[in-house]
Structures are given as structure tokens and as C-alpha cells.
Amino acid sequence: MKKHSGMRPQDIVILLKIAIKHEQAWTMKDLSQELEISASEVSESLNRSSIAGLLFQNKKQVMRQATMDFLQYGLRYVYPQQPGALARGVPTAHAAPPLSNEIMSDVPYVWPHHKGNVRGQAIEPLYPSVPAACLKDQAFYEVMALCDALRVGKARERNLAVEELKKRIC
């Protein structure tokens, strides 16, 4: 068995992509193409997540409650983020659905991206290809934006994000 050298941000991205697929069949090649992450990195990520207890040993099914626990209690400590300078990009955290329907804000948070159409404070995505992958998949976009709400949000935003993530993951 391989040595576990710690989780990486792309591991969360890959786990969430698998989680929203629910019972839909997928391959590593599918994940690689949809997320714009190399197939070898997807394979290594699946190994790390399995060792960490976030994927079943078959590496096909997410341990949903364990993943939810990690997101709720650990994500903001392991992958913290501080809003940066103003940039044009894709809305995230409370500025993106589903939280944008619940929370009003003067300054949105965005992932800097050339196809973005909103100006706001820049938030670095968990992995560089996240904005492009999110523009192709609305369900994935929502869970990634909710994760950013956990990373940068205040208590109310984090609580709303947890509830919405539970609906989508558990």
C-alpha cells in the first residue's frame, strides 16, 4: 500500500465531482477530462482519498458522511483563503447559487477567470481548473461555491453552506 503524504486541494475537487455523480458510472478518464486534471493526478488523488477514509476501498464510492465532516469541520483550516484584490471572474461563495438567493452582499467573491462577467474580490479556487470545470457543470459549480463559502464565509454563510452541501452530498 502506498504511503499517505497528506491531502491536496485537488482531492476535494475530485471527491466532490464523484459525490455529485451519485449512482452515475464514471471512469478516471471522465474525471480527468471534466475537471481538466491529468489522469495520473486523478489516480493519485483517489489513492490519497481512499487512505484518508474518504473513499471506499473500491475507489468508486465516496464516504459521504466522512467527506461532509471534513468539509464542515476541516476545510477552512486546511485550505484557508482570504479575499484578495478586485478582479473579473466567476462568482463564488455567497455570490454564487445557491447562496446568492439567500445572502445579499455589496462586494461579491469571484474566481479570477477570463470568461467571468462579475467584478469582485478574488478568491483562489481549490485547484486552477475549477472555474473552467464549473462553467461546464452547474451542479459541480454549486458545490464548489458552497465549499468556498465554508473557506471564507462568516458563521451564517458557513451554516447555510453546510445545509446545502448536505442536500447535495449526503
PDB file of C-alpha atoms in Angstrom:
ATOM      1  CA  MET A   1       0.000   0.000   0.000  1.00  0.00           C
ATOM      2  CA  LYS A   2       1.211   3.484  -0.854  1.00  0.00           C
ATOM      3  CA  LYS A   3       2.234   5.953   1.799  1.00  0.00           C
ATOM      4  CA  HIS A   4      -0.248   8.737   2.501  1.00  0.00           C
ATOM      5  CA  SER A   5       1.519  12.072   2.138  1.00  0.00           C
ATOM      6  CA  GLY A   6      -1.438  14.251   3.065  1.00  0.00           C
ATOM      7  CA  MET A   7      -4.470  15.513   1.220  1.00  0.00           C
ATOM      8  CA  ARG A   8      -4.155  18.072  -1.569  1.00  0.00           C
ATOM      9  CA  PRO A   9      -6.731  20.621  -2.698  1.00  0.00           C
ATOM     10  CA  GLN A  10      -7.476  18.730  -5.908  1.00  0.00           C
ATOM     11  CA  ASP A  11      -8.500  15.729  -3.790  1.00  0.00           C
ATOM     12  CA  ILE A  12     -11.507  17.699  -2.527  1.00  0.00           C
ATOM     13  CA  VAL A  13     -12.353  18.771  -6.079  1.00  0.00           C
ATOM     14  CA  ILE A  14     -12.274  15.175  -7.310  1.00  0.00           C
ATOM     15  CA  LEU A  15     -14.231  13.825  -4.317  1.00  0.00           C
ATOM     16  CA  LEU A  16     -16.990  16.380  -4.847  1.00  0.00           C
ATOM     17  CA  LYS A  17     -17.203  15.633  -8.559  1.00  0.00           C
ATOM     18  CA  ILE A  18     -17.656  11.936  -7.739  1.00  0.00           C
ATOM     19  CA  ALA A  19     -20.150  12.710  -4.955  1.00  0.00           C
ATOM     20  CA  ILE A  20     -22.487  14.697  -7.217  1.00  0.00           C
ATOM     21  CA  LYS A  21     -22.495  11.899  -9.781  1.00  0.00           C
ATOM     22  CA  HIS A  22     -24.339   9.746  -7.201  1.00  0.00           C
ATOM     23  CA  GLU A  23     -25.051   6.422  -8.965  1.00  0.00           C
ATOM     24  CA  GLN A  24     -23.853   7.533 -12.408  1.00  0.00           C
ATOM     25  CA  ALA A  25     -20.961   5.436 -13.716  1.00  0.00           C
ATOM     26  CA  TRP A  26     -17.642   7.223 -14.268  1.00  0.00           C
ATOM     27  CA  THR A  27     -14.051   6.478 -15.192  1.00  0.00           C
ATOM     28  CA  MET A  28     -10.799   8.179 -14.285  1.00  0.00           C
ATOM     29  CA  LYS A  29     -10.629   9.393 -17.871  1.00  0.00           C
ATOM     30  CA  ASP A  30     -14.061  11.041 -17.453  1.00  0.00           C
ATOM     31  CA  LEU A  31     -12.943  12.815 -14.284  1.00  0.00           C
ATOM     32  CA  SER A  32      -9.707  13.875 -15.899  1.00  0.00           C
ATOM     33  CA  GLN A  33     -11.478  15.440 -18.883  1.00  0.00           C
ATOM     34  CA  GLU A  34     -14.316  17.032 -16.917  1.00  0.00           C
ATOM     35  CA  LEU A  35     -12.002  18.556 -14.309  1.00  0.00           C
ATOM     36  CA  GLU A  36      -9.040  19.291 -16.588  1.00  0.00           C
ATOM     37  CA  ILE A  37      -6.753  17.373 -14.215  1.00  0.00           C
ATOM     38  CA  SER A  38      -4.293  14.807 -15.564  1.00  0.00           C
ATOM     39  CA  ALA A  39      -5.295  11.145 -15.359  1.00  0.00           C
ATOM     40  CA  SER A  40      -2.220  10.341 -13.261  1.00  0.00           C
ATOM     41  CA  GLU A  41      -3.138  13.079 -10.767  1.00  0.00           C
ATOM     42  CA  VAL A  42      -6.704  11.752 -10.587  1.00  0.00           C
ATOM     43  CA  SER A  43      -5.330   8.277  -9.863  1.00  0.00           C
ATOM     44  CA  GLU A  44      -3.012   9.562  -7.124  1.00  0.00           C
ATOM     45  CA  SER A  45      -5.857  11.601  -5.662  1.00  0.00           C
ATOM     46  CA  LEU A  46      -8.126   8.555  -5.478  1.00  0.00           C
ATOM     47  CA  ASN A  47      -5.369   6.695  -3.629  1.00  0.00           C
ATOM     48  CA  ARG A  48      -4.904   9.523  -1.109  1.00  0.00           C
ATOM     49  CA  SER A  49      -8.656   9.833  -0.530  1.00  0.00           C
ATOM     50  CA  SER A  50      -9.019   6.085  -0.033  1.00  0.00           C
ATOM     51  CA  ILE A  51      -6.192   6.003   2.514  1.00  0.00           C
ATOM     52  CA  ALA A  52      -7.706   9.034   4.296  1.00  0.00           C
ATOM     53  CA  GLY A  53     -11.042   7.220   4.636  1.00  0.00           C
ATOM     54  CA  LEU A  54     -12.974   9.496   2.299  1.00  0.00           C
ATOM     55  CA  LEU A  55     -13.405   6.879  -0.447  1.00  0.00           C
ATOM     56  CA  PHE A  56     -14.321   3.225  -0.111  1.00  0.00           C
ATOM     57  CA  GLN A  57     -11.549   0.758  -0.957  1.00  0.00           C
ATOM     58  CA  ASN A  58     -13.018   0.227  -4.444  1.00  0.00           C
ATOM     59  CA  LYS A  59     -12.216   3.923  -5.088  1.00  0.00           C
ATOM     60  CA  LYS A  60     -15.585   4.377  -6.778  1.00  0.00           C
ATOM     61  CA  GLN A  61     -17.820   5.485  -3.903  1.00  0.00           C
ATOM     62  CA  VAL A  62     -17.436   8.497  -1.661  1.00  0.00           C
ATOM     63  CA  MET A  63     -17.827   8.015   2.073  1.00  0.00           C
ATOM     64  CA  ARG A  64     -20.398  10.761   2.156  1.00  0.00           C
ATOM     65  CA  GLN A  65     -20.616  11.414   5.888  1.00  0.00           C
ATOM     66  CA  ALA A  66     -16.832  11.395   6.339  1.00  0.00           C
ATOM     67  CA  THR A  67     -16.454  13.787   3.410  1.00  0.00           C
ATOM     68  CA  MET A  68     -19.170  16.042   4.798  1.00  0.00           C
ATOM     69  CA  ASP A  69     -17.482  16.036   8.211  1.00  0.00           C
ATOM     70  CA  PHE A  70     -14.169  17.025   6.627  1.00  0.00           C
ATOM     71  CA  LEU A  71     -15.792  19.823   4.638  1.00  0.00           C
ATOM     72  CA  GLN A  72     -17.754  21.134   7.606  1.00  0.00           C
ATOM     73  CA  TYR A  73     -15.044  20.991  10.235  1.00  0.00           C
ATOM     74  CA  GLY A  74     -11.722  20.965   8.406  1.00  0.00           C
ATOM     75  CA  LEU A  75     -11.859  22.653   5.022  1.00  0.00           C
ATOM     76  CA  ARG A  76     -11.463  26.226   6.214  1.00  0.00           C
ATOM     77  CA  TYR A  77      -8.485  25.266   8.394  1.00  0.00           C
ATOM     78  CA  VAL A  78      -6.685  23.062   5.881  1.00  0.00           C
ATOM     79  CA  TYR A  79      -7.312  25.246   2.793  1.00  0.00           C
ATOM     80  CA  PRO A  80      -7.943  28.749   4.151  1.00  0.00           C
ATOM     81  CA  GLN A  81      -8.459  31.668   1.828  1.00  0.00           C
ATOM     82  CA  GLN A  82      -8.517  35.427   2.231  1.00  0.00           C
ATOM     83  CA  PRO A  83     -10.323  37.611  -0.309  1.00  0.00           C
ATOM     84  CA  GLY A  84      -7.845  39.494  -2.470  1.00  0.00           C
ATOM     85  CA  ALA A  85      -7.847  42.366  -4.917  1.00  0.00           C
ATOM     86  CA  LEU A  86     -10.732  43.203  -7.213  1.00  0.00           C
ATOM     87  CA  ALA A  87     -10.830  41.054 -10.324  1.00  0.00           C
ATOM     88  CA  ARG A  88     -13.179  39.953 -13.073  1.00  0.00           C
ATOM     89  CA  GLY A  89     -14.273  36.368 -12.753  1.00  0.00           C
ATOM     90  CA  VAL A  90     -16.832  33.710 -11.918  1.00  0.00           C
ATOM     91  CA  PRO A  91     -18.906  34.360  -8.752  1.00  0.00           C
ATOM     92  CA  THR A  92     -18.251  32.040  -5.834  1.00  0.00           C
ATOM     93  CA  ALA A  93     -19.123  31.567  -2.150  1.00  0.00           C
ATOM     94  CA  HIS A  94     -22.160  33.686  -1.194  1.00  0.00           C
ATOM     95  CA  ALA A  95     -22.146  35.433  -4.602  1.00  0.00           C
ATOM     96  CA  ALA A  96     -22.975  32.185  -6.457  1.00  0.00           C
ATOM     97  CA  PRO A  97     -26.033  29.934  -6.420  1.00  0.00           C
ATOM     98  CA  PRO A  98     -27.491  28.654  -4.193  1.00  0.00           C
ATOM     99  CA  LEU A  99     -26.356  31.143  -1.524  1.00  0.00           C
ATOM    100  CA  SER A 100     -26.821  34.177  -3.783  1.00  0.00           C
ATOM    101  CA  ASN A 101     -30.574  33.652  -3.320  1.00  0.00           C
ATOM    102  CA  GLU A 102     -30.195  33.876   0.479  1.00  0.00           C
ATOM    103  CA  ILE A 103     -27.421  36.410   1.064  1.00  0.00           C
ATOM    104  CA  MET A 104     -27.057  39.897  -0.359  1.00  0.00           C
ATOM    105  CA  SER A 105     -23.632  41.495  -0.497  1.00  0.00           C
ATOM    106  CA  ASP A 106     -22.132  44.655  -1.930  1.00  0.00           C
ATOM    107  CA  VAL A 107     -18.867  43.012  -2.912  1.00  0.00           C
ATOM    108  CA  PRO A 108     -19.081  39.549  -4.456  1.00  0.00           C
ATOM    109  CA  TYR A 109     -16.298  36.981  -4.307  1.00  0.00           C
ATOM    110  CA  VAL A 110     -15.028  35.647  -7.631  1.00  0.00           C
ATOM    111  CA  TRP A 111     -12.588  33.129  -9.020  1.00  0.00           C
ATOM    112  CA  PRO A 112     -10.469  35.169 -11.437  1.00  0.00           C
ATOM    113  CA  HIS A 113     -11.250  33.835 -14.910  1.00  0.00           C
ATOM    114  CA  HIS A 114     -11.238  35.289 -18.419  1.00  0.00           C
ATOM    115  CA  LYS A 115     -14.804  34.076 -19.077  1.00  0.00           C
ATOM    116  CA  GLY A 116     -16.132  35.610 -15.891  1.00  0.00           C
ATOM    117  CA  ASN A 117     -18.518  38.542 -16.108  1.00  0.00           C
ATOM    118  CA  VAL A 118     -18.603  39.741 -12.485  1.00  0.00           C
ATOM    119  CA  ARG A 119     -16.166  42.082 -10.777  1.00  0.00           C
ATOM    120  CA  GLY A 120     -15.418  41.235  -7.158  1.00  0.00           C
ATOM    121  CA  GLN A 121     -12.808  40.249  -4.622  1.00  0.00           C
ATOM    122  CA  ALA A 122     -10.628  37.428  -5.874  1.00  0.00           C
ATOM    123  CA  ILE A 123     -10.715  34.030  -4.163  1.00  0.00           C
ATOM    124  CA  GLU A 124      -8.181  31.447  -5.245  1.00  0.00           C
ATOM    125  CA  PRO A 125     -10.035  28.261  -6.234  1.00  0.00           C
ATOM    126  CA  LEU A 126      -9.026  24.947  -4.661  1.00  0.00           C
ATOM    127  CA  TYR A 127      -7.483  23.960  -7.997  1.00  0.00           C
ATOM    128  CA  PRO A 128      -6.697  26.177 -11.009  1.00  0.00           C
ATOM    129  CA  SER A 129      -9.073  24.348 -13.377  1.00  0.00           C
ATOM    130  CA  VAL A 130     -12.103  24.672 -11.062  1.00  0.00           C
ATOM    131  CA  PRO A 131     -13.635  27.778 -12.719  1.00  0.00           C
ATOM    132  CA  ALA A 132     -13.485  26.213 -16.203  1.00  0.00           C
ATOM    133  CA  ALA A 133     -14.916  22.911 -14.916  1.00  0.00           C
ATOM    134  CA  CYS A 134     -17.694  24.757 -13.099  1.00  0.00           C
ATOM    135  CA  LEU A 135     -18.709  26.635 -16.232  1.00  0.00           C
ATOM    136  CA  LYS A 136     -19.463  23.234 -17.809  1.00  0.00           C
ATOM    137  CA  ASP A 137     -21.397  21.692 -14.883  1.00  0.00           C
ATOM    138  CA  GLN A 138     -23.923  23.654 -12.797  1.00  0.00           C
ATOM    139  CA  ALA A 139     -24.234  21.040 -10.023  1.00  0.00           C
ATOM    140  CA  PHE A 140     -20.460  20.936  -9.620  1.00  0.00           C
ATOM    141  CA  TYR A 141     -20.343  24.748  -9.667  1.00  0.00           C
ATOM    142  CA  GLU A 142     -22.785  24.911  -6.782  1.00  0.00           C
ATOM    143  CA  VAL A 143     -20.866  22.501  -4.536  1.00  0.00           C
ATOM    144  CA  MET A 144     -17.554  24.227  -5.253  1.00  0.00           C
ATOM    145  CA  ALA A 145     -19.074  27.647  -4.491  1.00  0.00           C
ATOM    146  CA  LEU A 146     -20.503  26.222  -1.255  1.00  0.00           C
ATOM    147  CA  CYS A 147     -17.025  24.978  -0.328  1.00  0.00           C
ATOM    148  CA  ASP A 148     -15.698  28.493  -0.815  1.00  0.00           C
ATOM    149  CA  ALA A 149     -18.438  29.760   1.494  1.00  0.00           C
ATOM    150  CA  LEU A 150     -17.019  27.356   4.091  1.00  0.00           C
ATOM    151  CA  ARG A 151     -13.492  28.644   3.431  1.00  0.00           C
ATOM    152  CA  VAL A 152     -14.186  32.395   3.543  1.00  0.00           C
ATOM    153  CA  GLY A 153     -17.684  32.890   4.906  1.00  0.00           C
ATOM    154  CA  LYS A 154     -18.900  34.188   8.215  1.00  0.00           C
ATOM    155  CA  ALA A 155     -20.843  31.917  10.586  1.00  0.00           C
ATOM    156  CA  ARG A 156     -24.231  32.422   8.895  1.00  0.00           C
ATOM    157  CA  GLU A 157     -22.816  31.749   5.431  1.00  0.00           C
ATOM    158  CA  ARG A 158     -20.982  28.649   6.656  1.00  0.00           C
ATOM    159  CA  ASN A 159     -24.132  27.285   8.320  1.00  0.00           C
ATOM    160  CA  LEU A 160     -26.189  27.809   5.153  1.00  0.00           C
ATOM    161  CA  ALA A 161     -23.412  26.222   3.074  1.00  0.00           C
ATOM    162  CA  VAL A 162     -23.318  23.145   5.333  1.00  0.00           C
ATOM    163  CA  GLU A 163     -27.074  22.650   4.966  1.00  0.00           C
ATOM    164  CA  GLU A 164     -26.908  22.997   1.186  1.00  0.00           C
ATOM    165  CA  LEU A 165     -23.908  20.657   0.917  1.00  0.00           C
ATOM    166  CA  LYS A 166     -25.702  18.024   2.970  1.00  0.00           C
ATOM    167  CA  LYS A 167     -28.597  18.127   0.487  1.00  0.00           C
ATOM    168  CA  ARG A 168     -26.206  17.552  -2.398  1.00  0.00           C
ATOM    169  CA  ILE A 169     -23.701  15.101  -0.894  1.00  0.00           C
ATOM    170  CA  CYS A 170     -25.358  13.026   1.820  1.00  0.00           C
TER     171      CYS A 170
END
